[in-house]
Short mmCIF file of C-alpha atoms and ligand atoms in Angstrom, two decimals:
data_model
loop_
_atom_site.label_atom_id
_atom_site.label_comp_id
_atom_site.label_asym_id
_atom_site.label_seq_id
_atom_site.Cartn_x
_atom_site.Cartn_y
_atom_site.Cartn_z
CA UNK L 1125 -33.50 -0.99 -0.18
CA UNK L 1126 -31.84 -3.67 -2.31
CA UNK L 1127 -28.33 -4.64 -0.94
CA UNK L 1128 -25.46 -4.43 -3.21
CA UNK L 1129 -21.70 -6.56 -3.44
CA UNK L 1130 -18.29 -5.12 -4.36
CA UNK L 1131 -14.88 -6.77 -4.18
CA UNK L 1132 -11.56 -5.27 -4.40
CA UNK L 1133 -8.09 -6.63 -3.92
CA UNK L 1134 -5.13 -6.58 -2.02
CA UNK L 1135 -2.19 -5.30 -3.33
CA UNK L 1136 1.57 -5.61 -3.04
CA UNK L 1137 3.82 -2.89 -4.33
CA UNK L 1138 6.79 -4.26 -5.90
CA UNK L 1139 9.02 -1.52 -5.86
CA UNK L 1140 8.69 2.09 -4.86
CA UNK L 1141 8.30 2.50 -1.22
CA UNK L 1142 7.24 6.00 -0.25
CA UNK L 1143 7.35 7.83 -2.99
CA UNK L 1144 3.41 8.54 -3.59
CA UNK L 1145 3.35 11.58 -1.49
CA UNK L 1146 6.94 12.47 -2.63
CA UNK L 1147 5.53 12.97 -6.24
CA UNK L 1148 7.30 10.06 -7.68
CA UNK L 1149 6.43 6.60 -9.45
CA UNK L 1150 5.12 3.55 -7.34
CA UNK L 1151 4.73 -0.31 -9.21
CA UNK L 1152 1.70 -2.30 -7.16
CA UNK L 1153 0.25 -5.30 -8.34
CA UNK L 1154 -3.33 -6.44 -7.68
CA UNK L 1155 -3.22 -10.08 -5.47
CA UNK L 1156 -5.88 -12.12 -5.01
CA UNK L 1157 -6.32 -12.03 -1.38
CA UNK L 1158 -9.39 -9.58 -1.49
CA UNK L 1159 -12.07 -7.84 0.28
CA UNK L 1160 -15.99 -7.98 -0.22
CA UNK L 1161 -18.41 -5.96 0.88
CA UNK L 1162 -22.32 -5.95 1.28
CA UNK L 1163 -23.91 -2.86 1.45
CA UNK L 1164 -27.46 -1.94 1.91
CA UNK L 1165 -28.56 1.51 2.36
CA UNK L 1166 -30.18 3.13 5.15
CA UNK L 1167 -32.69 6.34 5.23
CA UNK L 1168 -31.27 7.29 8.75
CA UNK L 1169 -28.00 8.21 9.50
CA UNK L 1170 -27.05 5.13 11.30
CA UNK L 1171 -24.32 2.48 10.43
CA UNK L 1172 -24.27 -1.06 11.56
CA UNK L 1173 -21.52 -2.64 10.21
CA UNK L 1174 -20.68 -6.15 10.44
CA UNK L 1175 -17.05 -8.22 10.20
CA UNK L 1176 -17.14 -11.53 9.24
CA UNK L 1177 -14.45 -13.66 11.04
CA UNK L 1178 -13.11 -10.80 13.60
CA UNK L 1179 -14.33 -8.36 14.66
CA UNK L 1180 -17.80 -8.92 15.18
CA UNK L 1181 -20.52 -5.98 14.82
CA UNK L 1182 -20.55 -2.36 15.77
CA UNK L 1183 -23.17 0.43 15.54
CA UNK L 1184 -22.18 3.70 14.50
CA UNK L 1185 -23.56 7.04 12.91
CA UNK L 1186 -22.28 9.23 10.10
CA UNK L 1187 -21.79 11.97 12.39
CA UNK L 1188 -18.97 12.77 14.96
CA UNK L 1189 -15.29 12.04 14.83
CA UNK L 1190 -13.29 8.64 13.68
CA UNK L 1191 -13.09 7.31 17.92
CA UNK L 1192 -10.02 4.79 16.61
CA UNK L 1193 -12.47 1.83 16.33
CA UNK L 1194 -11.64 -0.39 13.82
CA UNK L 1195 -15.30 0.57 12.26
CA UNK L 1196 -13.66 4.34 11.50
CA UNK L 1197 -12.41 3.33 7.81
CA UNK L 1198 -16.41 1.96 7.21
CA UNK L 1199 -17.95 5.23 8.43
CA UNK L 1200 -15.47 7.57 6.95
CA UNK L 1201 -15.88 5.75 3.21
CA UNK L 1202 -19.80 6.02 4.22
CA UNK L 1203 -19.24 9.85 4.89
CA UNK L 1204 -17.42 10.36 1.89
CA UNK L 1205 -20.17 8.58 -0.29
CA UNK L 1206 -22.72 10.55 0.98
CA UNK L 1207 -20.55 13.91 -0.05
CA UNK L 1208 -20.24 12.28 -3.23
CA UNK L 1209 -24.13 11.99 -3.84
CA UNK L 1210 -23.80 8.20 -3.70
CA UNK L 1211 -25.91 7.32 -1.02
CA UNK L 1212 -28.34 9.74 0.79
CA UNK L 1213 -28.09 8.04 4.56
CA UNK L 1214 -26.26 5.49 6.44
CA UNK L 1215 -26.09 1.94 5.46
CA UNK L 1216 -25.73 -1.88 6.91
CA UNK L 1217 -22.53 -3.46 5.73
CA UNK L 1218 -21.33 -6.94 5.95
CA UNK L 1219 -17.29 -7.59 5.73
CA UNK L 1220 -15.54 -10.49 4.61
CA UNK L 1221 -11.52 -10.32 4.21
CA UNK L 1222 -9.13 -12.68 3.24
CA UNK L 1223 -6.25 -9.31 3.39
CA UNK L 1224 -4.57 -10.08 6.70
CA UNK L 1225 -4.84 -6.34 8.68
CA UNK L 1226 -1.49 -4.56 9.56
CA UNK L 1227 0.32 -6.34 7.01
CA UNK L 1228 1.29 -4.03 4.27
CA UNK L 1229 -1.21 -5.77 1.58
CA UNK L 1230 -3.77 -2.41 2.07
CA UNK L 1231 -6.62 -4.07 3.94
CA UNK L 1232 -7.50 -0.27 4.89
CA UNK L 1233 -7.80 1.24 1.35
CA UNK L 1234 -9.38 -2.12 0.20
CA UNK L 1235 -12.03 -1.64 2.77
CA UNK L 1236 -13.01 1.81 2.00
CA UNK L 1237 -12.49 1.68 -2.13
CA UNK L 1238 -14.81 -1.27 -1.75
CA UNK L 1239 -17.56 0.79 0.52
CA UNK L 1240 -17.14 3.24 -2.25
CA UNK L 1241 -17.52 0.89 -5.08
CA UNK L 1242 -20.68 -0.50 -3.92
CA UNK L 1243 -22.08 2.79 -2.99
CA UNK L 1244 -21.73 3.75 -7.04
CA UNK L 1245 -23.35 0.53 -7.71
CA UNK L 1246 -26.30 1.26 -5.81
CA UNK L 1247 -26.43 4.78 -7.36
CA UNK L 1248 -25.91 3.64 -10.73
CA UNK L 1249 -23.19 6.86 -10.95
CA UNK L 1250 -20.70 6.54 -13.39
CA UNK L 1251 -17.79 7.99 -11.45
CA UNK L 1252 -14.44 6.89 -12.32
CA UNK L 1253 -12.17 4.52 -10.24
CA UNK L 1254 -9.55 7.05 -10.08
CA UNK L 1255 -12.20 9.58 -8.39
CA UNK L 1256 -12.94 7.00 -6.17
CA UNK L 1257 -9.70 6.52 -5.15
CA UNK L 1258 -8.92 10.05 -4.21
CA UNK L 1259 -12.44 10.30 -2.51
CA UNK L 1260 -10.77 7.04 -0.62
CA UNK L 1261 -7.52 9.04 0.30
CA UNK L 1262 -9.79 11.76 1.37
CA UNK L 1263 -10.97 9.48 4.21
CA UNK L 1264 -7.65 8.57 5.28
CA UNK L 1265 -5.92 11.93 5.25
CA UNK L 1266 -9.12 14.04 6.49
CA UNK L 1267 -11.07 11.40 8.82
CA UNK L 1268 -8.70 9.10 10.06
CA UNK L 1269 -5.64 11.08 10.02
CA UNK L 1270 -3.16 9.07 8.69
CA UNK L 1271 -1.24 11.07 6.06
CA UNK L 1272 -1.13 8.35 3.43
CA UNK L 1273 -0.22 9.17 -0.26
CA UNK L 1274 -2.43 7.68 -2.77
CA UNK L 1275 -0.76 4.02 -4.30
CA UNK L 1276 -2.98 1.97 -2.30
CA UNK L 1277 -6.06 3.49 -3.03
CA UNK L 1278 -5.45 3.33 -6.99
CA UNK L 1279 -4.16 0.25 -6.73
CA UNK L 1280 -7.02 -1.54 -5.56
CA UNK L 1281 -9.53 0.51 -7.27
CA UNK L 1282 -8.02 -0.29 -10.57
CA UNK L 1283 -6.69 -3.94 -10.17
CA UNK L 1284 -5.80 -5.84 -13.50
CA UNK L 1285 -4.51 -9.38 -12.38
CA UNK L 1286 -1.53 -10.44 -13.33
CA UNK L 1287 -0.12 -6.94 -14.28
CA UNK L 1288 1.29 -4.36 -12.09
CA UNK L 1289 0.33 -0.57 -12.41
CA UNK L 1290 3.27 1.81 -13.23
CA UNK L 1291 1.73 5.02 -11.19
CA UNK L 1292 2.74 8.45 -11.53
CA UNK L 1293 1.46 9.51 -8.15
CA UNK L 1294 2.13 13.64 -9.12
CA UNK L 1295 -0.24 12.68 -12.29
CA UNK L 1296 -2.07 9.80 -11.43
CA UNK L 1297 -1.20 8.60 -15.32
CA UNK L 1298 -1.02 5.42 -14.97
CA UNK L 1299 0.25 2.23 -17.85
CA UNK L 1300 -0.24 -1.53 -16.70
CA UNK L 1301 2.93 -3.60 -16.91
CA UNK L 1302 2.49 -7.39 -17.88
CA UNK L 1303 4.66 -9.32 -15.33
CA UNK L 1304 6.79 -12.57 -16.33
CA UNK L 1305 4.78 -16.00 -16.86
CA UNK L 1306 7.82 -17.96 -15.15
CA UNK L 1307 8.47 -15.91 -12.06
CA UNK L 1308 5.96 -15.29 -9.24
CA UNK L 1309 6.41 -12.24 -6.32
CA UNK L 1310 5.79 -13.90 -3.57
CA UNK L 1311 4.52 -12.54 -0.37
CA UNK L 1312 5.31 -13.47 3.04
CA UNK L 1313 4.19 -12.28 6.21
CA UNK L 1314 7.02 -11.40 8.39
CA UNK L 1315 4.98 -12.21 11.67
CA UNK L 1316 5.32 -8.93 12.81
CA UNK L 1317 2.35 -6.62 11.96
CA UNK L 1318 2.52 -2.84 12.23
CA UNK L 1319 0.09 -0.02 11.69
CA UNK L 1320 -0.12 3.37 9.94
CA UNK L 1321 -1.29 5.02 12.64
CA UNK L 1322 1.02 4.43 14.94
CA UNK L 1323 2.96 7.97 14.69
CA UNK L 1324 5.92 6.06 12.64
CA UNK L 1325 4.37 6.75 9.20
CA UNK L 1326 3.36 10.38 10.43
CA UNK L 1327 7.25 10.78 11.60
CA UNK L 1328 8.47 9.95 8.22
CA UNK L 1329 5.84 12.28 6.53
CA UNK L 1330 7.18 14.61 8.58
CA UNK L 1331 10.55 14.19 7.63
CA UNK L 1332 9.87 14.78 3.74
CA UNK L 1333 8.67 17.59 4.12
CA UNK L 1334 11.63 18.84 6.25
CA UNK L 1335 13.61 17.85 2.86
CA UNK L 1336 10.70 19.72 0.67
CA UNK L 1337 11.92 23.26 2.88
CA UNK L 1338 16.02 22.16 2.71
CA UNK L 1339 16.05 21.46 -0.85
CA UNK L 1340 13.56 23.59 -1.68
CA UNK L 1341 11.15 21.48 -3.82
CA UNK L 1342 7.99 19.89 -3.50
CA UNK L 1343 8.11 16.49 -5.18
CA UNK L 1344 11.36 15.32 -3.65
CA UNK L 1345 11.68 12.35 -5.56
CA UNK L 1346 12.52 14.55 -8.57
CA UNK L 1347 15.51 16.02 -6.72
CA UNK L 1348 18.61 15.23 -8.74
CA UNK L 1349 20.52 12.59 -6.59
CA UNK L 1350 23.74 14.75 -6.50
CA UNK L 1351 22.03 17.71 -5.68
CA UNK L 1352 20.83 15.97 -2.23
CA UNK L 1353 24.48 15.51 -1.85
CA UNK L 1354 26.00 18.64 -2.58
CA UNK L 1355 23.61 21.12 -0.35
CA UNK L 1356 26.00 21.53 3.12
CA UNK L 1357 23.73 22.88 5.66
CA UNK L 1358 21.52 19.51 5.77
CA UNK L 1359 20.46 17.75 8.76
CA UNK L 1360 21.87 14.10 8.07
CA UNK L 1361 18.93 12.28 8.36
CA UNK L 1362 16.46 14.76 6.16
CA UNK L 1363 19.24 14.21 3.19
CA UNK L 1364 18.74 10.64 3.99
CA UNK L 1365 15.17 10.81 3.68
CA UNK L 1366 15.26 12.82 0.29
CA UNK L 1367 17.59 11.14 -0.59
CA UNK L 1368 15.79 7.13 -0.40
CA UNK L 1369 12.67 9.15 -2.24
CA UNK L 1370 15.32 10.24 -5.03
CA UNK L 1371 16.73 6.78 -5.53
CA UNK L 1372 13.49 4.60 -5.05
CA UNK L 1373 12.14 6.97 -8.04
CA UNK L 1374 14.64 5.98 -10.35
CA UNK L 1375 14.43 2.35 -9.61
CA UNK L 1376 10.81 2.27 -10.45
CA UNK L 1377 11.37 3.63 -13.83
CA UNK L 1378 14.45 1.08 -14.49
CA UNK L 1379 12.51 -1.73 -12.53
CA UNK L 1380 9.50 -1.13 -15.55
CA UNK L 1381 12.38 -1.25 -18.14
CA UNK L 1382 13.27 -4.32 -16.83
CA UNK L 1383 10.09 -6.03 -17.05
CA UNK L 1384 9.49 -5.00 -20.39
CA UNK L 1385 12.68 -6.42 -21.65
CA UNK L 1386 12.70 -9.14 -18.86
CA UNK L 1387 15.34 -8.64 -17.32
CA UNK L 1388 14.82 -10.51 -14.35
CA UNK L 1389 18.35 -10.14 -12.61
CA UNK L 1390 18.14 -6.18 -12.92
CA UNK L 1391 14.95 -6.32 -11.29
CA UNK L 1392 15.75 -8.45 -8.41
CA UNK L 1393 18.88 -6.42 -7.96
CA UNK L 1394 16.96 -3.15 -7.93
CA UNK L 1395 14.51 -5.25 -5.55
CA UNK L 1396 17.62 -5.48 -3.28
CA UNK L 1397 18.76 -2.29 -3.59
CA UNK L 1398 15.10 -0.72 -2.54
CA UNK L 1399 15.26 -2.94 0.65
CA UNK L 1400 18.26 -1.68 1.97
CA UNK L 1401 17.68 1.77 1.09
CA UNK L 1402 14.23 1.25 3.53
CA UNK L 1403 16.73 -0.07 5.69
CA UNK L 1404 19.71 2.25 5.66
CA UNK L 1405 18.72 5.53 4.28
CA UNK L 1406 14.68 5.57 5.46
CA UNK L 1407 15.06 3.10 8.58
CA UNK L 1408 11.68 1.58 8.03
CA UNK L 1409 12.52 -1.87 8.50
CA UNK L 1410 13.30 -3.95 11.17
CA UNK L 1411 16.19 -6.73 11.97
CA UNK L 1412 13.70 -9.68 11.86
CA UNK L 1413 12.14 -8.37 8.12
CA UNK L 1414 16.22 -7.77 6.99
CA UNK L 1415 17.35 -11.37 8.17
CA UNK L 1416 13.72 -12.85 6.19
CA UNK L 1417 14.95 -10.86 3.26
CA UNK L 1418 18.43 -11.51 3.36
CA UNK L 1419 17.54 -15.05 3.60
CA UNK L 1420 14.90 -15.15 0.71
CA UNK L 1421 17.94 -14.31 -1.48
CA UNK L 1422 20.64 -16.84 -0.25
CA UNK L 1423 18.00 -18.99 -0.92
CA UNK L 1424 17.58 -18.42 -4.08
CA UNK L 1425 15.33 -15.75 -4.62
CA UNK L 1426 16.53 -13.05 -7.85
CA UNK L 1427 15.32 -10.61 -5.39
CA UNK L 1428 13.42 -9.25 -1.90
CA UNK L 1429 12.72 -6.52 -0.22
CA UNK L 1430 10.01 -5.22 2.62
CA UNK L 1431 6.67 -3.97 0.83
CA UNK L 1432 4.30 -1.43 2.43
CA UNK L 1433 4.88 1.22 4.85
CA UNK L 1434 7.06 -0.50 7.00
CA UNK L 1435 8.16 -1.46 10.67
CA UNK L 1436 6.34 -4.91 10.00
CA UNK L 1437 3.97 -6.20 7.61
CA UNK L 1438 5.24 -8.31 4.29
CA UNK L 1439 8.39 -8.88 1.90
CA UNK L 1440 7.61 -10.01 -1.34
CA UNK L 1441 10.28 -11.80 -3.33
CA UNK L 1442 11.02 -12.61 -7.20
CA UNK L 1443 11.35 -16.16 -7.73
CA UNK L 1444 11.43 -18.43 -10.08
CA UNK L 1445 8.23 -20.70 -10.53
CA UNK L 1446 10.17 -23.67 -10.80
CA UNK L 1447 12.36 -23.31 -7.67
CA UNK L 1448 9.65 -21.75 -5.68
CA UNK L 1449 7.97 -24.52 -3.90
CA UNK L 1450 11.10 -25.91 -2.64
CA UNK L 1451 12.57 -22.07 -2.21
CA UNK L 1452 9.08 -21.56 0.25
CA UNK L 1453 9.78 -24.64 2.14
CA UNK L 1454 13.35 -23.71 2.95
CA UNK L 1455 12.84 -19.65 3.71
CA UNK L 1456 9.81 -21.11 5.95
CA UNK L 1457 11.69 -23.84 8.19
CA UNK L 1458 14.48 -20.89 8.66
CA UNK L 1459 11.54 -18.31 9.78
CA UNK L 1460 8.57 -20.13 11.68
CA UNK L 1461 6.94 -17.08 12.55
CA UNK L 1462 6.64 -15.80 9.08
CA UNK L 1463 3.94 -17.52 6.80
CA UNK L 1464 3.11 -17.40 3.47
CA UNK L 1465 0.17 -14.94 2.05
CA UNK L 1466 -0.38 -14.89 -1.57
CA UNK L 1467 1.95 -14.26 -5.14
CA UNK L 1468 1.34 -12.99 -8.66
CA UNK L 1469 2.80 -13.51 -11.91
CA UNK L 1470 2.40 -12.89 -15.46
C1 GLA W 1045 1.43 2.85 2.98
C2 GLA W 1045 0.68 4.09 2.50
C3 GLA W 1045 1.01 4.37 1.04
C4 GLA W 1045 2.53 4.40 0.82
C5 GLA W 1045 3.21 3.19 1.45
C6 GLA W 1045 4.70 3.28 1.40
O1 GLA W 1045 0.99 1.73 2.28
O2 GLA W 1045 -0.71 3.90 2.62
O3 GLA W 1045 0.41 5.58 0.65
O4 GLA W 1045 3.08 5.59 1.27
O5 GLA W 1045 2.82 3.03 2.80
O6 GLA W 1045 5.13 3.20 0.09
#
């Protein structure tokens, strides 16, 4: 059978940090790190997938459990493909990444959207990218496990360079939002990588939906912020859960004002207020990701803040493209683990 190619992106989210299974806005941005995959389809039900650079070669088969081999994303999407009438069997695949893994920049969505993307290829189907992406949440919340919301999975299955996607995660209405010629958001790898998986992310799920019962509504991140104040019988750090979903929300919607009227000093600000809300009111970052932040800004940066899940991974920062090499070679000699990854702009 004939083998087909799909490539999808990584993403950074710009603002909006766990809010897309809170039912509030998230603002990711397509980068041009990316993932491609070669897929040729099988008549049995085997899988023999194949990662270029790392991880070498596994065999697998559609059937059975995920075993927490870092194959389990490939068979899941191949799973899910198959349930989708995209492919009637297994398949060979061939991997190449330039996402760094455990970093924040969705290597794990990319991977999947991308098995399903080439699947509809080779089926000629004509479903849409937002199906796909829910079919790619699918395999993370039922196969894998990990109780992700859904910004990753849109956000690489509908990637429009140099624009960011304003996402209504309770929706899925989404608007693209052009981002400023002469600033870039830059990513930098902390040096410290993390994963989903690790119980952290489930903890925090957890935790939301503690405030969902104590509050008494579903998508948190519509709870009015002095409402998550006023409610006395609380436990402290559920109303500091709710009440980083509440806030975040709100600073998406004035973060897209922003752009549109560029505003780049409310943005960064509202940049700097997300971080520390991670920080403080979430506690999903961690001191060496605060002091790379904190430093991005006394450097020069109109704003930075931890991207992605957390307890590792990236920041990205808002800088100006004519400071920005020297503003790189500065935050770099201060942080020799961290390195740099990738940046967008308008
Ligand atoms: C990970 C998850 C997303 C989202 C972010 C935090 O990237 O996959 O669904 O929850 O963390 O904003």
């Amino acid at each position: 059978m004939e083998t087909v190619t799909a490539t999808v992106p990584g993403r950074v989210n710009l603002i909006g940090e766990h809010t897309d299974y809170n039912g509030g806005m998230v603002l990711p941005a397509a980068l041009s790190v990316a993932l491609t995959v070669d897929l040729r389809p099988r008549e049995d039900r085997k899988v023999i997938v194949t990662a270029e650079g790392f991880s070498g070669s596994a065999e697998r088969t559609l059937d059975g459990l995920a075993t927490e081999h870092w194959s389990d994303p490939a068979v899941g999407a191949l799973r899910e493909a198959v349930k989708l009438g995209l492919l009637k069997g297994g398949a060979d695949l061939l991997i190449r990444s330039t996402i760094p893994a455990g970093s924040g920049l969705s290597s794990s969505a990319a991977l999947i959207v991308a098995i399903l993307k080439a699947a509809r290829i080779s089926a000629a189907s004509g479903i849409s990218d937002i199906d796909l992406a829910l079919a790619a949440r699918r395999v993370e919340n039922e196969y894998l496990g990990v109780p992700c919301g859904i910004m990753d999975q849109v956000a690489v299955a509908v990637p429009q360079p140099g624009q960011a996607i304003a996402l209504d995660t309770a929706t899925l209405d989404y608007a693209l939002v052009p981002l400023p010629a002469s600033y870039a958001m830059v990513v930098i790898h902390s040096g410290h990588s993390r994963k989903l998986s690790d119980g952290r992310y489930k903890e925090r799920k957890e935790e939301c939906d503690a405030a969902r019962i104590a509050f008494g509504r579903d998508d948190i991140c519509l709870l009015d912020p002095a409402d998550i104040e006023a409610v006395a019988e609380v436990d402290e750090t559920v109303r500091k859960r709710a009440r980083h979903c509440a806030s975040e929300h709100r600073r998406v919607l004035a973060a897209r004002e922003a752009l549109a009227i560029g505003d780049i000093p409310a943005l960064g600000t509202l940049m700097n207020v997300s971080h520390a809300s991670m920080r403080d009111d979430f506690e999903v970052s961690i001191p060496p990701i605060d002091a790379l932040v904190a430093d991005a800004v006394e450097l020069g940066a109109a704003g930075a803040r931890l991207t992605g899940g957390g307890f590792g991974g990236c920041i990205v920062a808002c800088v100006a493209r004519d400071r920005r090499n020297a503003w790189l070679a500065a935050l770099l000699e201060r942080h020799p683990q961290a390195r740099y990854i990738d940046e967008v702009s308008g």
